[in-house]
Short mmCIF file of C-alpha atoms and ligand atoms in Angstrom, two decimals:
data_model
loop_
_atom_site.label_atom_id
_atom_site.label_comp_id
_atom_site.label_asym_id
_atom_site.label_seq_id
_atom_site.Cartn_x
_atom_site.Cartn_y
_atom_site.Cartn_z
CA MET A 1 14.68 -96.75 -65.26
CA ILE A 2 13.67 -93.60 -67.10
CA ALA A 3 14.07 -90.15 -66.79
CA VAL A 4 12.97 -87.47 -68.15
CA LEU A 5 13.96 -83.90 -69.00
CA ARG A 6 11.96 -81.26 -69.95
CA LEU A 7 12.96 -78.51 -70.91
CA GLY A 8 12.30 -74.76 -70.88
CA HIS A 9 10.60 -74.69 -67.68
CA ARG A 10 9.41 -71.76 -66.76
CA LEU A 11 7.63 -70.66 -63.74
CA SER A 12 4.34 -69.65 -63.76
CA ARG A 13 3.88 -70.12 -66.92
CA ASP A 14 4.68 -73.80 -67.31
CA ARG A 15 3.84 -75.07 -63.92
CA ARG A 16 0.36 -76.46 -64.47
CA VAL A 17 2.20 -78.45 -67.19
CA SER A 18 5.42 -79.52 -66.22
CA THR A 19 3.00 -80.51 -62.45
CA HIS A 20 1.00 -83.12 -65.55
CA LEU A 21 3.66 -83.82 -66.88
CA ALA A 22 5.27 -85.02 -63.34
CA LEU A 23 1.84 -87.54 -62.67
CA VAL A 24 2.14 -88.85 -65.47
CA ALA A 25 5.89 -89.71 -66.17
CA ARG A 26 5.36 -91.40 -62.81
CA ALA A 27 2.25 -92.89 -63.22
CA PHE A 28 3.03 -93.63 -66.55
CA GLY A 29 6.70 -95.90 -64.76
CA ALA A 30 9.29 -93.05 -65.19
CA SER A 31 11.09 -92.93 -61.53
CA ARG A 32 12.80 -89.20 -62.52
CA MET A 33 11.64 -85.64 -63.62
CA VAL A 34 14.94 -83.10 -64.05
CA LEU A 35 14.17 -79.46 -64.14
CA THR A 36 16.26 -77.15 -65.30
CA CYS A 37 15.87 -74.59 -62.48
CA ARG A 38 13.86 -75.56 -58.99
CA ASP A 39 10.12 -74.85 -58.18
CA GLU A 40 9.39 -75.06 -55.32
CA ARG A 41 5.35 -75.01 -55.79
CA LEU A 42 5.28 -78.43 -58.09
CA GLN A 43 8.78 -80.02 -56.30
CA SER A 44 6.10 -79.52 -53.27
CA SER A 45 2.53 -80.81 -54.90
CA ILE A 46 4.13 -83.59 -56.36
CA ALA A 47 5.95 -84.88 -53.26
CA GLY A 48 2.89 -85.09 -51.72
CA VAL A 49 1.00 -87.05 -54.80
CA CYS A 50 3.68 -89.86 -53.84
CA ARG A 51 3.76 -89.81 -50.45
CA ALA A 52 -0.38 -90.51 -50.37
CA TRP A 53 -0.09 -92.47 -54.04
CA GLY A 54 3.65 -94.43 -53.47
CA GLY A 55 6.08 -94.97 -55.17
CA SER A 56 9.62 -93.47 -55.21
CA PHE A 57 9.03 -90.58 -58.10
CA SER A 58 11.14 -87.81 -57.49
CA ILE A 59 12.18 -84.47 -59.18
CA GLU A 60 15.10 -83.57 -59.73
CA VAL A 61 17.17 -79.93 -60.60
CA GLU A 62 19.95 -79.48 -62.61
CA GLU A 63 21.12 -76.16 -64.46
CA ASN A 64 23.33 -77.85 -66.79
CA TRP A 65 21.38 -79.85 -68.93
CA ARG A 66 23.64 -79.47 -72.01
CA GLY A 67 25.61 -81.56 -69.40
CA TYR A 68 23.57 -83.43 -67.71
CA LEU A 69 22.80 -84.97 -71.14
CA ARG A 70 25.38 -85.16 -71.84
CA ARG A 71 26.99 -87.40 -68.54
CA TRP A 72 23.45 -89.66 -69.12
CA ASN A 73 24.30 -93.36 -69.67
CA GLY A 74 22.03 -95.47 -71.68
CA VAL A 75 19.37 -94.30 -74.04
CA LYS A 76 18.19 -90.23 -74.65
CA VAL A 77 15.17 -89.97 -76.45
CA HIS A 78 14.23 -86.48 -77.32
CA LEU A 79 10.48 -86.54 -78.97
CA THR A 80 9.85 -84.09 -81.74
CA MET A 81 7.18 -84.38 -84.31
CA TYR A 82 10.34 -84.22 -86.84
CA GLY A 83 11.44 -86.85 -85.40
CA GLU A 84 11.63 -89.89 -87.40
CA HIS A 85 7.91 -91.90 -85.83
CA ILE A 86 7.84 -93.82 -83.43
CA ASP A 87 6.66 -97.31 -84.39
CA ASP A 88 10.17 -97.07 -86.80
CA ARG A 89 11.76 -97.27 -83.16
CA ILE A 90 10.24 -98.41 -79.82
CA GLU A 91 11.90 -102.40 -80.53
CA GLU A 92 14.95 -101.03 -81.04
CA ILE A 93 14.45 -98.68 -78.21
CA ARG A 94 12.97 -101.23 -76.16
CA SER A 95 15.49 -103.56 -77.40
CA ALA A 96 18.98 -101.26 -76.01
CA GLY A 97 18.52 -101.82 -72.48
CA GLY A 98 19.46 -100.33 -69.77
CA ASP A 99 18.43 -96.61 -68.89
CA VAL A 100 16.13 -94.21 -71.18
CA LEU A 101 16.49 -90.37 -70.99
CA VAL A 102 13.47 -88.83 -72.76
CA VAL A 103 14.05 -85.43 -73.73
CA VAL A 104 10.49 -83.13 -73.94
CA GLY A 105 10.40 -79.59 -74.01
CA ALA A 106 8.04 -76.05 -73.52
CA GLU A 107 8.08 -73.57 -76.46
CA LYS A 108 11.18 -73.82 -78.65
CA VAL A 109 13.89 -77.07 -78.09
CA PRO A 110 17.53 -75.48 -79.27
CA ALA A 111 18.47 -77.44 -81.99
CA GLU A 112 21.81 -78.98 -80.69
CA VAL A 113 19.15 -80.72 -78.37
CA PHE A 114 19.22 -83.54 -81.99
CA GLU A 115 22.27 -83.49 -82.14
CA LEU A 116 23.03 -85.13 -78.35
CA VAL A 117 20.06 -87.70 -78.73
CA ASP A 118 20.14 -90.96 -79.70
CA TYR A 119 17.13 -90.44 -81.33
CA ASN A 120 14.78 -87.89 -82.54
CA ILE A 121 10.82 -89.62 -81.96
CA ALA A 122 7.27 -88.12 -83.23
CA ILE A 123 4.55 -89.03 -81.35
CA GLY A 124 2.83 -89.03 -85.51
CA HIS A 125 4.35 -85.61 -86.90
CA GLN A 126 1.04 -83.65 -85.90
CA PRO A 127 2.00 -80.36 -83.47
CA HIS A 128 0.48 -81.78 -79.92
CA SER A 129 1.29 -81.23 -76.48
CA GLU A 130 4.20 -83.07 -74.05
CA VAL A 131 2.22 -85.33 -71.83
CA ALA A 132 0.85 -87.08 -74.77
CA ALA A 133 3.87 -87.16 -76.18
CA LEU A 134 5.19 -88.33 -73.00
CA ALA A 135 2.11 -91.05 -72.28
CA VAL A 136 1.97 -93.19 -75.60
CA PHE A 137 5.70 -92.58 -75.73
CA LEU A 138 5.36 -95.00 -71.85
CA ASP A 139 2.82 -96.25 -72.89
CA ARG A 140 4.66 -98.42 -75.86
CA TYR A 141 7.85 -98.48 -74.20
CA PHE A 142 6.18 -100.53 -71.45
CA GLU A 143 3.83 -102.23 -73.62
CA GLY A 144 0.88 -101.36 -71.41
CA ARG A 145 2.24 -103.14 -67.92
CA GLU A 146 2.79 -99.51 -66.68
CA LEU A 147 -1.00 -99.09 -65.36
CA HIS A 148 -1.58 -102.48 -64.06
CA ARG A 149 1.87 -101.25 -60.79
CA ASP A 150 0.74 -101.73 -57.48
CA PHE A 151 2.24 -98.37 -55.89
CA GLY A 152 2.24 -99.48 -52.56
CA GLY A 153 0.83 -95.96 -51.39
CA ARG A 154 -1.78 -95.08 -48.45
CA LEU A 155 -4.78 -94.21 -51.18
CA ARG A 156 -5.36 -96.80 -53.12
CA VAL A 157 -8.56 -96.33 -55.61
CA VAL A 158 -10.90 -99.73 -55.35
CA PRO A 159 -12.53 -100.24 -59.08
CA MET A 160 -15.64 -99.35 -59.42
CA ARG A 161 -18.91 -99.05 -62.71
CA ARG A 162 -20.05 -96.50 -61.18
CA GLY A 163 -18.96 -94.64 -57.87
CA LYS A 164 -15.76 -93.44 -56.67
CA ARG A 165 -14.33 -95.52 -53.39
CA VAL A 166 -10.37 -95.35 -52.03
CA GLU A 167 -9.10 -97.08 -49.57
CA GLU A 168 -7.27 -96.26 -46.64
CA ARG A 169 -4.10 -99.12 -45.98
N1 SAM B 201 6.90 -75.68 -81.56
C1 SAM B 201 7.32 -76.78 -81.12
C2 SAM B 201 9.05 -76.85 -81.47
O1 SAM B 201 9.45 -76.32 -82.36
O2 SAM B 201 9.44 -77.47 -80.63
C3 SAM B 201 6.14 -77.00 -79.81
C4 SAM B 201 5.99 -77.20 -78.80
S1 SAM B 201 5.31 -78.51 -78.07
C5 SAM B 201 3.91 -77.50 -77.06
C6 SAM B 201 5.72 -79.50 -76.91
C7 SAM B 201 6.60 -80.17 -76.85
O3 SAM B 201 6.07 -81.12 -77.36
C8 SAM B 201 7.32 -80.39 -77.97
O4 SAM B 201 9.07 -80.43 -77.25
C9 SAM B 201 7.57 -82.60 -77.97
O5 SAM B 201 8.15 -82.47 -76.81
C10 SAM B 201 6.29 -82.73 -77.27
N2 SAM B 201 5.69 -82.94 -79.03
C11 SAM B 201 4.33 -81.76 -79.20
N3 SAM B 201 4.10 -82.60 -80.00
C12 SAM B 201 4.80 -84.07 -80.34
C13 SAM B 201 4.83 -84.26 -81.57
N4 SAM B 201 3.97 -84.74 -82.28
N5 SAM B 201 5.29 -86.13 -81.49
C14 SAM B 201 6.37 -85.81 -79.90
N6 SAM B 201 6.67 -84.98 -79.77
C15 SAM B 201 5.79 -84.13 -79.81
#
């Protein structure tokens, strides 16, 4: 099981990016995203996606993120451009087995996060985005298998070379 801890979510200002983060987390194989404050709009928009497209992805709210990090029973990975290159650690992280908590920031991440986790991992050492960093991390972790998963939802895309078709089950 993979969970994503989203640090520093600010209502309205970060909603769009946090929504994209949740969509990517779900589509790329994570089971839940943890927010540090309640955001009804974000939560209901992701719940709507899950109702239509399937899967059991959930959004949880945990204000005490330090406690959540300390209590996590599994591997803790913080995505940061300042960390070790993903290629140097992904096999070790994967082979540890068990649950994985992936921590991503919005603005500046508190310095103690670097100490509270097992791994600080860079998706390259250039600044980019938490959405991109999470997508690449999950894709490398699952070695691409997550993109073939059947979510068993009411709606399903019928792949085609051109045009758009969605089937209702
Ligand atoms: N300047 C901010 C800092 O010092 O933390 C970075 C903010 S960035 C817009 C938001 C988040 O994207 C970061 O907290 C990190 O989780 C993720 N991120 C951005 N670039 C990354 C990279 N090259 N590797 C891993 N994660 C990255």
